[in-house]
Amino acid sequence: MTAFDLFLQQAINGLSLGAMYSLLALGFTLVYGIMELINFSHFNVFMVGCMIAMVTLKLFGLNGQDTILTGLPLIGVMLVGFFVTMTLCGGIGVFIERLLLRPLRAVKGPAPMITTIGVSYVLFNIILLTIGGDSKNFPNPLPPIAFNIGGAVLRLREILIWIIAVLLMGGLTYFVQYTKLGKAIRATAQDQEAARMMGIEVDRVIMSAFFIGSALAGASGMIFGLYYNLAKVDIGFGAGLRAFTAAVLGGIGNVPGAMLGGVLIGLIESSSGQFLGSAWSDVVIFSILVLVLVLKPAGLLGRLAPNKS
Amino acid sequence: MADKELLLEFKDVNTYYGDLHVLKNVNYTIGKGEIVCLLGGNASGKSTTMKTIMGVVRPQTGSVTFDGKVIGNMPTSERVKLGIAPVLEARRLFPRMTVFENLEIGAYTQPRGPQFDQDLERVYSLFPRVKERRTQLAGTLSGGEQQMVAIGRALMARPRLICMDEPSMGLSPRFVETVFDTIQEINRQGCSIFMVEQNANMALSIAHRAYVLQTGVVVLSGTAAELRENDMIKQAYLGEMQVEGAAA
């Protein structure tokens, strides 16, 4: 492999990781943008999403990488898998918001954030006690189709991950930009009290942000499983921390920023893994984060303080 | 007042922030078609009055009725649907949304249809400048233009009562006049106005009636003409005008 091939290969890998981090980062950024809350339960909603996807695919009789599907059955299984995972994860997000965070709405200080950490551990332990702590083989029905681009290999699974990520992020952008609820979400994020006085039901807006963010975390969890062929109870922390870093890097509260941040973190992780050794990935990722925050505290696309006037 | 039908009424309203008693047995009435102005110094309870009308603050005791309906515990969104729309202090537009999107949010409780286009035309004809700026981000407009959008945003809710909090604040004297002309025009088209205003002189010149609030108590009320002649008002709120008059 030439240096260029290596570079290309790591760009392919990085974009796939980036797709996963971007989808996960969007949940952090949506909730933070509206409530200024760092939702730590998001880490493990992602992990639960990976588990739900695994169970759903197994219900189709898929086991490990033995069963290969093509054509319509493959598309159908993937659609159902993503749909079930995203809906259930969105439901978990709504549950967390409605039952655990809404009663704390008037409470100032770190209580809601601490609650999300607690919820994160509850989710972790539920999975630990029901599914177990060992590494599971995530069903992957994709045929082993691969294209050689120079010396680099582009597999079908990467193309699939990109298509799904682009569809979801395009859909989200359209939703936030052009629909009535999407505009209400933006208005609420910019000035919650003014939004309320315009007749926007702020509680409903917050709940939709949790649903959407958690559903995207579910999609991200399923992508994790398809990419690594594994599901494990502790995957939430590594991926969640990187996605959170991505949200901060792009400018937390900023939707395009989370997408950009996720892709950058993915590319940084894969290329530093290739050229410095994977042990160095985290060092590089978090050094870049610190550097960006020192030079541009609001993140790449963020604004420092919301302009209220 | 007696000949005007009642639109909004505060009856013995008391509100609290924690232990702090803000509005103390306050009574207001606003008739259909009226411009009523609320005068008062800092921390007199003017903004709390606005928030109580909009439902951001709930009265502890006493009743708030709008068009015969008790609204004291109604959520804000329901009040907007009934026809109460605010023009907030310091305008509070959504700065990173376009002017058009701000107007859309103003119409949030209204169905999207021919009625929306009609309301939009009305705002554009009232403020041609708003039409010119419709694709611009609201945060990039001048203070005066923002105030036009803020008033337009309230009109998009098809209000029967517009509550304005300091509509002249931070505007150039020339523009203040334009805003007050517009308020009168909107009132002529049938919308009642309840206005909190520091610029007592200006406010009393267009209002039908006024209340004076001091540390949460209504200390004075009457027609605008009466209040303009009142010694206390002259001293406390129209003082500047007299100094100017004396100098000239």
Coordinates of C-alpha atoms in Angstrom, one line a residue:
Chain A
M1 CA 0.0 0.0 0.0
T2 CA 1.3 3.4 -0.9
A3 CA 1.0 6.3 1.5
F4 CA -1.9 7.6 -0.6
D5 CA -3.7 4.3 -0.4
L6 CA -3.3 4.3 3.4
F7 CA -4.6 7.8 3.5
L8 CA -7.6 6.8 1.4
Q9 CA -8.3 3.8 3.5
Q10 CA -8.3 5.8 6.7
A11 CA -10.5 8.4 5.1
I12 CA -13.0 5.6 4.3
N13 CA -12.8 4.2 7.9
G14 CA -12.9 7.7 9.4
L15 CA -16.0 8.7 7.5
S16 CA -17.8 5.6 8.8
L17 CA -16.8 6.3 12.4
G18 CA -17.6 9.9 11.7
A19 CA -21.1 9.0 10.5
M20 CA -21.6 7.2 13.8
Y21 CA -20.2 10.0 16.0
S22 CA -22.2 12.7 14.1
L23 CA -25.5 10.9 14.6
L24 CA -24.7 10.5 18.3
A25 CA -23.4 14.1 18.7
L26 CA -26.7 15.5 17.3
G27 CA -28.6 14.2 20.3
F28 CA -26.2 16.0 22.7
T29 CA -26.4 19.2 20.7
L30 CA -30.2 19.3 20.3
V31 CA -30.9 18.8 24.0
Y32 CA -28.1 21.2 25.0
G33 CA -29.3 23.8 22.5
I34 CA -32.7 23.9 24.1
M35 CA -32.1 23.2 27.7
E36 CA -28.4 23.9 28.3
L37 CA -28.3 20.4 29.7
I38 CA -25.5 17.9 29.1
N39 CA -27.5 14.6 28.8
F40 CA -25.2 11.9 30.0
S41 CA -27.9 9.2 29.6
H42 CA -27.3 9.7 25.9
F43 CA -24.1 7.5 26.2
N44 CA -26.1 4.5 27.2
V45 CA -29.2 5.1 25.1
F46 CA -26.7 4.6 22.3
M47 CA -25.5 1.3 23.8
V48 CA -29.1 0.2 24.4
G49 CA -29.8 1.0 20.8
C50 CA -27.0 -1.3 19.7
M51 CA -28.6 -4.1 21.9
I52 CA -32.1 -3.5 20.6
A53 CA -30.7 -3.6 17.0
M54 CA -28.9 -6.9 17.8
V55 CA -32.1 -8.5 19.3
T56 CA -34.2 -7.3 16.4
L57 CA -31.9 -8.7 13.8
K58 CA -31.7 -12.0 15.7
L59 CA -35.5 -12.1 15.7
F60 CA -35.2 -12.3 11.9
G61 CA -33.2 -15.5 12.4
L62 CA -29.9 -13.8 11.7
N63 CA -27.0 -15.1 13.6
G64 CA -23.5 -13.7 13.5
Q65 CA -22.2 -13.4 10.0
D66 CA -23.6 -16.8 8.8
T67 CA -26.7 -15.6 7.1
I68 CA -26.2 -13.4 4.1
L69 CA -29.1 -11.5 2.6
T70 CA -29.2 -9.7 -0.7
G71 CA -31.7 -7.6 -2.6
L72 CA -35.1 -6.8 -1.1
P73 CA -34.8 -9.1 2.0
L74 CA -31.6 -7.2 2.9
I75 CA -33.2 -3.8 2.4
G76 CA -36.3 -4.9 4.3
V77 CA -34.4 -6.3 7.3
M78 CA -32.2 -3.1 7.5
L79 CA -35.3 -0.8 7.3
V80 CA -37.1 -2.7 10.0
G81 CA -34.0 -2.9 12.1
F82 CA -33.4 0.8 12.0
F83 CA -37.1 1.6 12.4
V84 CA -37.5 -0.6 15.5
T85 CA -34.3 0.6 17.1
M86 CA -34.9 4.3 16.5
T87 CA -38.5 4.2 17.6
L88 CA -37.7 2.3 20.8
C89 CA -34.7 4.5 21.6
G90 CA -36.8 7.6 20.9
G91 CA -39.3 6.2 23.3
I92 CA -36.6 5.7 26.0
G93 CA -35.6 9.3 25.5
V94 CA -39.2 10.6 25.9
F95 CA -39.5 8.4 29.0
I96 CA -36.4 9.9 30.5
E97 CA -37.5 13.4 29.7
R98 CA -41.1 13.1 30.7
L99 CA -40.7 11.1 33.9
L100 CA -37.3 12.1 35.3
L101 CA -36.3 15.5 33.9
R102 CA -39.6 17.4 33.6
P103 CA -40.2 17.3 37.4
L104 CA -36.8 18.9 37.8
R105 CA -37.5 21.7 35.2
A106 CA -37.7 24.4 37.8
V107 CA -34.7 23.2 39.8
K108 CA -31.6 25.2 39.2
G109 CA -28.1 23.8 39.4
P110 CA -26.7 20.5 38.4
A111 CA -29.6 18.3 39.6
P112 CA -30.9 17.4 36.1
M113 CA -27.4 16.7 34.8
I114 CA -26.7 14.4 37.8
T115 CA -30.0 12.7 37.1
T116 CA -28.9 11.9 33.5
I117 CA -25.7 10.3 34.9
G118 CA -27.9 8.2 37.2
V119 CA -30.1 7.2 34.3
S120 CA -27.0 6.2 32.3
Y121 CA -25.9 3.8 35.1
V122 CA -29.4 2.4 35.4
L123 CA -29.5 1.6 31.7
F124 CA -26.0 0.1 31.9
N125 CA -27.0 -2.2 34.7
I126 CA -30.2 -3.2 33.1
I127 CA -28.3 -4.4 30.1
L128 CA -25.6 -6.0 32.2
L129 CA -28.1 -8.0 34.2
T130 CA -30.3 -9.0 31.2
I131 CA -28.0 -9.5 28.3
G132 CA -24.7 -9.8 30.1
G133 CA -21.3 -8.1 30.2
D134 CA -19.5 -10.2 27.6
S135 CA -18.9 -9.2 24.0
K136 CA -21.8 -10.3 21.7
N137 CA -21.6 -11.2 18.1
F138 CA -23.7 -8.6 16.3
P139 CA -25.6 -10.1 13.3
N140 CA -24.5 -8.8 10.0
P141 CA -26.4 -10.0 6.9
L142 CA -24.4 -7.8 4.5
P143 CA -22.9 -9.7 1.6
P144 CA -19.0 -9.4 1.6
I145 CA -18.9 -7.1 -1.4
A146 CA -15.9 -4.9 -1.6
F147 CA -14.5 -2.5 -4.2
N148 CA -10.8 -1.9 -4.6
I149 CA -10.0 1.8 -5.1
G150 CA -6.3 1.8 -5.7
G151 CA -5.0 -0.1 -2.8
A152 CA -7.8 0.9 -0.5
V153 CA -10.9 -1.3 0.1
L154 CA -14.4 0.1 0.2
R155 CA -16.8 -2.4 1.6
L156 CA -20.6 -2.5 1.2
R157 CA -21.1 -1.9 4.8
E158 CA -19.4 1.4 4.7
I159 CA -21.5 2.5 1.7
L160 CA -24.6 1.5 3.6
I161 CA -23.5 3.4 6.7
W162 CA -22.9 6.5 4.7
I163 CA -26.2 6.3 2.9
I164 CA -28.1 5.9 6.2
A165 CA -26.2 8.7 7.9
V166 CA -26.7 11.1 4.9
L167 CA -30.4 10.3 4.8
L168 CA -30.9 10.8 8.5
M169 CA -28.8 14.0 8.7
G170 CA -30.5 15.4 5.5
G171 CA -33.9 14.5 7.0
L172 CA -33.0 16.2 10.3
T173 CA -31.7 19.3 8.5
Y174 CA -34.9 19.5 6.5
F175 CA -37.0 19.0 9.6
V176 CA -35.3 21.6 11.7
Q177 CA -35.1 24.1 8.8
Y178 CA -38.5 23.8 7.2
T179 CA -41.2 22.2 9.4
K180 CA -43.3 24.0 11.9
L181 CA -42.0 21.9 14.8
G182 CA -38.5 22.3 13.6
K183 CA -38.8 26.0 13.6
A184 CA -40.4 25.9 17.0
I185 CA -37.3 23.9 18.2
R186 CA -35.0 26.6 16.8
A187 CA -37.0 29.4 18.3
T188 CA -37.1 27.7 21.7
A189 CA -33.3 27.2 21.5
Q190 CA -32.7 30.9 20.8
D191 CA -35.1 32.4 23.4
Q192 CA -37.2 30.0 25.4
E193 CA -39.3 32.6 27.2
A194 CA -40.1 34.5 24.0
A195 CA -41.0 31.2 22.3
R196 CA -43.4 30.3 25.1
M197 CA -45.0 33.7 24.7
M198 CA -45.5 33.1 21.0
G199 CA -47.7 30.2 22.0
I200 CA -45.1 27.4 21.5
E201 CA -45.7 24.5 23.9
V202 CA -42.1 24.4 25.2
D203 CA -42.5 21.1 27.0
R204 CA -43.6 19.5 23.7
V205 CA -40.6 20.9 21.9
I206 CA -38.2 19.6 24.6
M207 CA -39.9 16.2 24.4
S208 CA -39.5 16.1 20.6
A209 CA -35.8 17.0 20.9
F210 CA -35.3 14.1 23.2
F211 CA -37.2 11.8 20.9
I212 CA -35.2 12.8 17.8
G213 CA -31.9 12.8 19.6
S214 CA -32.4 9.4 21.2
A215 CA -33.7 7.9 17.9
L216 CA -30.5 9.1 16.2
A217 CA -28.5 7.6 19.1
G218 CA -30.3 4.3 18.3
A219 CA -29.4 4.5 14.7
S220 CA -25.8 5.3 15.7
G221 CA -25.8 2.2 18.0
M222 CA -27.0 0.0 15.1
I223 CA -24.3 1.4 12.9
F224 CA -21.7 0.6 15.6
G225 CA -22.9 -3.0 15.6
L226 CA -22.8 -3.3 11.8
Y227 CA -19.4 -1.7 11.6
Y228 CA -17.6 -3.7 14.4
N229 CA -19.8 -6.8 14.3
L230 CA -20.0 -6.6 18.0
A231 CA -22.3 -5.4 20.8
K232 CA -21.1 -4.9 24.4
V233 CA -22.4 -3.2 27.5
D234 CA -19.5 -0.8 27.9
I235 CA -19.4 0.6 24.3
G236 CA -21.4 3.7 25.4
F237 CA -18.6 5.4 27.2
G238 CA -16.0 5.5 24.5
A239 CA -18.3 6.4 21.6
G240 CA -20.4 8.7 23.8
L241 CA -17.3 10.6 24.9
R242 CA -16.1 11.0 21.4
A243 CA -19.5 12.1 20.2
F244 CA -19.8 14.6 23.0
T245 CA -16.3 15.9 22.0
A246 CA -17.6 16.2 18.5
A247 CA -20.5 18.2 19.6
V248 CA -18.3 20.6 21.6
L249 CA -15.7 20.7 18.7
G250 CA -18.4 21.8 16.2
G251 CA -20.0 24.2 18.7
I252 CA -22.5 22.6 21.1
G253 CA -26.1 23.6 20.3
N254 CA -25.3 23.9 16.6
V255 CA -26.7 21.2 14.4
P256 CA -24.3 21.5 11.4
G257 CA -21.5 21.8 14.0
A258 CA -22.3 18.4 15.5
M259 CA -22.3 16.8 12.0
L260 CA -18.9 18.4 11.1
G261 CA -17.5 17.7 14.5
G262 CA -18.5 14.0 14.3
V263 CA -16.9 13.6 10.9
L264 CA -13.7 15.3 12.0
I265 CA -13.4 13.2 15.1
G266 CA -13.9 10.0 13.0
L267 CA -11.2 11.1 10.6
I268 CA -8.8 12.1 13.4
E269 CA -9.4 8.8 15.1
S270 CA -8.8 6.6 12.1
S271 CA -5.8 8.5 10.8
S272 CA -4.0 8.9 14.1
G273 CA -4.7 5.2 14.7
Q274 CA -3.0 4.4 11.3
F275 CA -0.1 6.7 11.5
L276 CA 0.7 6.9 15.2
G277 CA -0.8 3.7 16.6
S278 CA -4.4 3.3 18.0
A279 CA -3.2 3.9 21.5
W280 CA -2.6 7.5 20.4
S281 CA -6.0 8.2 19.0
D282 CA -7.5 9.5 22.3
V283 CA -4.5 11.6 23.0
V284 CA -4.8 13.2 19.6
I285 CA -8.6 13.6 19.7
F286 CA -8.6 15.3 23.1
S287 CA -5.5 17.4 22.4
I288 CA -7.2 18.8 19.3
L289 CA -10.4 19.4 21.4
V290 CA -8.4 21.4 24.0
L291 CA -6.6 23.3 21.3
V292 CA -9.8 24.3 19.6
L293 CA -11.4 25.3 22.8
V294 CA -8.5 27.5 23.7
L295 CA -8.3 29.2 20.3
K296 CA -12.1 29.2 19.6
P297 CA -14.0 28.6 22.8
A298 CA -17.4 28.4 21.1
G299 CA -16.3 25.6 18.9
L300 CA -15.8 25.6 15.1
L301 CA -19.3 26.7 14.1
G302 CA -20.6 27.9 17.5
R303 CA -21.4 31.3 18.9
L304 CA -20.1 32.2 22.3
A305 CA -23.2 33.6 24.0
P306 CA -26.7 33.4 22.6
N307 CA -27.5 36.8 21.1
K308 CA -30.8 37.6 22.9
S309 CA -31.6 40.9 21.3
Chain B
M1 CA -65.2 53.1 29.9
A2 CA -68.8 52.2 30.9
D3 CA -69.9 52.2 27.3
K4 CA -67.1 49.9 26.2
E5 CA -67.3 46.1 26.4
L6 CA -64.8 44.5 28.8
L7 CA -62.0 42.6 27.2
L8 CA -59.4 42.0 30.0
E9 CA -60.0 42.3 33.7
F10 CA -57.7 41.9 36.7
K11 CA -59.7 41.5 39.9
D12 CA -57.8 41.8 43.2
V13 CA -54.8 40.1 41.7
N14 CA -51.9 39.1 44.0
T15 CA -48.7 37.6 42.7
Y16 CA -45.5 36.5 44.4
Y17 CA -42.0 35.5 43.4
G18 CA -41.2 33.2 46.3
D19 CA -41.8 35.3 49.4
L20 CA -41.7 38.6 47.5
H21 CA -45.2 40.0 47.1
V22 CA -45.2 41.8 43.7
L23 CA -48.7 42.7 42.7
K24 CA -50.9 43.7 45.6
N25 CA -54.7 43.6 45.1
V26 CA -54.3 44.9 41.6
N27 CA -57.4 45.8 39.5
Y28 CA -57.3 46.7 35.9
T29 CA -59.8 46.7 33.1
I30 CA -59.2 47.0 29.4
G31 CA -62.2 47.6 27.2
K32 CA -62.6 46.4 23.6
G33 CA -60.9 48.9 21.3
E34 CA -59.1 50.7 24.0
I35 CA -55.4 51.7 24.4
V36 CA -54.6 51.5 28.1
C37 CA -51.2 52.4 29.4
L38 CA -49.5 51.4 32.5
L39 CA -47.0 53.8 34.1
G40 CA -44.6 53.1 36.9
G41 CA -41.0 53.2 38.0
N42 CA -38.5 50.3 38.2
A43 CA -39.7 47.3 40.2
S44 CA -43.2 48.6 40.4
G45 CA -44.6 45.4 39.0
K46 CA -45.1 46.5 35.4
S47 CA -43.3 43.6 33.8
T48 CA -45.0 41.2 36.3
T49 CA -48.3 42.5 35.1
M50 CA -47.3 41.6 31.5
K51 CA -46.1 38.2 32.6
T52 CA -49.4 37.6 34.5
I53 CA -51.4 38.5 31.4
M54 CA -49.3 36.1 29.3
G55 CA -49.4 33.3 31.9
V56 CA -45.7 33.2 32.6
V57 CA -46.5 34.2 36.2
R58 CA -49.7 32.9 37.8
P59 CA -51.7 34.9 40.3
Q60 CA -51.8 33.5 43.8
T61 CA -55.2 35.0 44.5
G62 CA -57.6 37.1 42.5
S63 CA -58.9 36.5 39.0
V64 CA -57.8 37.3 35.5
T65 CA -60.5 37.2 32.8
F66 CA -60.3 37.7 29.1
D67 CA -63.4 38.2 27.1
G68 CA -65.5 36.6 29.9
K69 CA -63.2 33.6 30.3
V70 CA -61.2 33.0 33.5
I71 CA -57.6 32.6 32.2
G72 CA -55.7 32.8 35.5
N73 CA -54.4 29.2 35.2
M74 CA -54.5 28.8 31.4
P75 CA -51.2 27.9 29.8
T76 CA -49.6 30.6 27.6
S77 CA -50.3 28.8 24.4
E78 CA -54.0 28.7 25.1
R79 CA -54.0 32.5 25.8
V80 CA -52.3 33.2 22.5
K81 CA -55.0 31.1 20.8
L82 CA -57.7 33.2 22.5
G83 CA -56.1 36.3 21.0
I84 CA -53.5 37.8 23.4
A85 CA -50.2 38.5 21.8
P86 CA -47.1 40.2 23.3
V87 CA -44.6 42.6 22.0
L88 CA -41.8 41.9 24.4
E89 CA -39.4 44.2 26.2
A90 CA -36.2 44.7 24.1
R91 CA -38.1 43.0 21.2
R92 CA -36.7 39.5 21.8
L93 CA -36.8 38.4 18.2
F94 CA -35.3 35.1 17.4
P95 CA -31.9 36.5 16.2
R96 CA -30.7 33.6 14.1
M97 CA -34.0 33.1 12.2
T98 CA -35.0 35.2 9.3
V99 CA -37.6 38.0 9.5
F100 CA -40.1 35.8 7.7
E101 CA -39.5 32.9 10.1
N102 CA -40.0 35.3 13.0
L103 CA -43.4 36.2 11.5
E104 CA -44.2 32.5 11.0
I105 CA -43.4 31.8 14.7
G106 CA -45.8 34.7 15.5
A107 CA -48.5 32.8 13.7
Y108 CA -47.6 29.6 15.5
T109 CA -51.0 29.1 17.0
Q110 CA -52.8 29.9 13.7
P111 CA -53.5 27.5 10.9
R112 CA -51.4 27.9 7.7
G113 CA -53.7 29.0 4.9
P114 CA -55.1 32.0 3.0
Q115 CA -55.6 33.7 6.4
F116 CA -51.8 33.5 7.0
D117 CA -51.1 35.2 3.6
Q118 CA -53.7 37.8 4.4
D119 CA -52.1 38.6 7.8
L120 CA -48.7 38.6 6.2
E121 CA -49.9 41.1 3.6
R122 CA -51.3 43.3 6.4
V123 CA -47.9 43.3 8.2
Y124 CA -46.0 44.0 5.0
S125 CA -48.3 46.9 4.1
L126 CA -48.0 48.3 7.6
F127 CA -44.2 48.0 7.4
P128 CA -42.9 47.9 3.9
R129 CA -39.4 47.8 5.4
V130 CA -40.2 44.4 7.0
K131 CA -41.1 43.0 3.6
E132 CA -37.7 44.3 2.2
R133 CA -35.9 42.6 5.0
R134 CA -37.9 39.3 5.1
T135 CA -35.0 37.0 4.1
Q136 CA -32.5 38.6 6.5
L137 CA -31.6 37.2 9.9
A138 CA -33.5 39.2 12.5
G139 CA -30.4 39.7 14.6
T140 CA -28.8 41.8 11.8
L141 CA -31.6 44.4 11.8
S142 CA -31.4 47.8 13.4
G143 CA -33.3 48.4 16.6
G144 CA -36.1 50.2 14.8
E145 CA -36.5 47.5 12.2
Q146 CA -36.5 44.9 14.9
Q147 CA -39.4 46.7 16.7
M148 CA -41.4 46.6 13.4
V149 CA -40.8 42.9 13.2
A150 CA -41.7 42.5 16.8
I151 CA -45.0 44.3 16.3
G152 CA -45.6 42.4 13.0
R153 CA -44.9 39.1 14.8
A154 CA -47.6 39.9 17.4
L155 CA -50.1 40.8 14.6
M156 CA -49.5 37.4 13.0
A157 CA -51.2 35.8 15.9
R158 CA -54.5 37.6 15.0
P159 CA -54.7 39.2 18.4
R160 CA -57.6 41.0 20.0
L161 CA -55.3 42.4 22.6
I162 CA -51.6 43.2 22.1
C163 CA -49.5 43.6 25.3
M164 CA -46.5 45.9 24.7
D165 CA -43.7 46.1 27.1
E166 CA -41.7 49.3 26.6
P167 CA -42.2 49.6 22.8
S168 CA -40.1 52.8 22.7
M169 CA -37.1 51.5 24.6
G170 CA -33.8 52.0 22.8
L171 CA -35.3 53.7 19.7
S172 CA -34.4 57.0 18.2
P173 CA -36.9 59.8 19.0
R174 CA -38.0 60.0 15.4
F175 CA -38.6 56.3 15.3
V176 CA -40.5 56.4 18.6
E177 CA -43.1 58.6 16.9
T178 CA -43.4 56.1 14.0
V179 CA -44.0 53.3 16.5
F180 CA -46.7 55.2 18.3
D181 CA -48.4 56.2 15.1
T182 CA -48.4 52.5 14.1
I183 CA -49.8 51.5 17.5
Q184 CA -52.7 54.0 16.9
E185 CA -53.2 52.6 13.4
I186 CA -53.4 49.0 14.8
N187 CA -55.8 50.2 17.4
R188 CA -58.0 51.8 14.8
Q189 CA -58.1 48.5 12.9
G190 CA -59.9 47.1 16.0
C191 CA -57.2 45.7 18.3
S192 CA -57.0 46.7 21.9
I193 CA -53.6 47.7 23.3
F194 CA -52.2 47.3 26.8
M195 CA -48.9 49.1 27.0
V196 CA -46.2 49.4 29.6
E197 CA -44.2 52.5 28.8
Q198 CA -41.4 54.7 30.4
N199 CA -42.1 57.5 28.0
A200 CA -45.2 58.7 29.8
N201 CA -45.6 61.8 27.7
M202 CA -45.8 59.8 24.5
A203 CA -47.9 57.1 26.0
L204 CA -50.5 59.4 27.5
S205 CA -50.7 61.2 24.2
I206 CA -52.2 58.1 22.4
A207 CA -53.7 56.2 25.3
H208 CA -57.4 56.4 26.3
R209 CA -56.8 55.5 29.9
A210 CA -53.9 54.8 32.2
Y211 CA -53.0 53.2 35.5
V212 CA -50.1 54.2 37.7
L213 CA -48.4 51.4 39.6
Q214 CA -46.1 51.9 42.6
T215 CA -44.4 49.0 44.3
G216 CA -47.2 46.7 43.2
V217 CA -50.1 48.9 44.1
V218 CA -52.3 50.9 41.7
V219 CA -52.0 54.4 43.1
L220 CA -53.8 56.3 40.4
S221 CA -56.0 55.6 37.4
G222 CA -58.1 57.6 35.0
T223 CA -58.4 58.8 31.5
A224 CA -55.2 59.9 29.8
A225 CA -56.4 63.5 29.8
E226 CA -57.0 63.5 33.5
L227 CA -53.6 62.0 34.2
R228 CA -51.8 64.5 32.1
E229 CA -53.2 67.2 34.4
N230 CA -52.5 65.3 37.6
D231 CA -49.8 67.0 39.7
M232 CA -48.2 63.7 40.8
I233 CA -47.9 62.5 37.3
K234 CA -46.5 65.8 36.1
Q235 CA -43.8 65.6 38.8
A236 CA -43.0 62.0 38.6
Y237 CA -43.4 61.1 34.9
L238 CA -43.7 64.3 32.9
G239 CA -41.0 66.2 34.7
E240 CA -38.7 66.4 31.7
M241 CA -41.3 68.1 29.6
Q242 CA -41.7 70.8 32.3
V243 CA -38.0 71.4 32.5
E244 CA -37.9 71.7 28.7
G245 CA -40.9 74.0 28.8
A246 CA -39.3 76.2 31.5
A247 CA -36.0 76.4 29.6
A248 CA -37.9 77.6 26.5

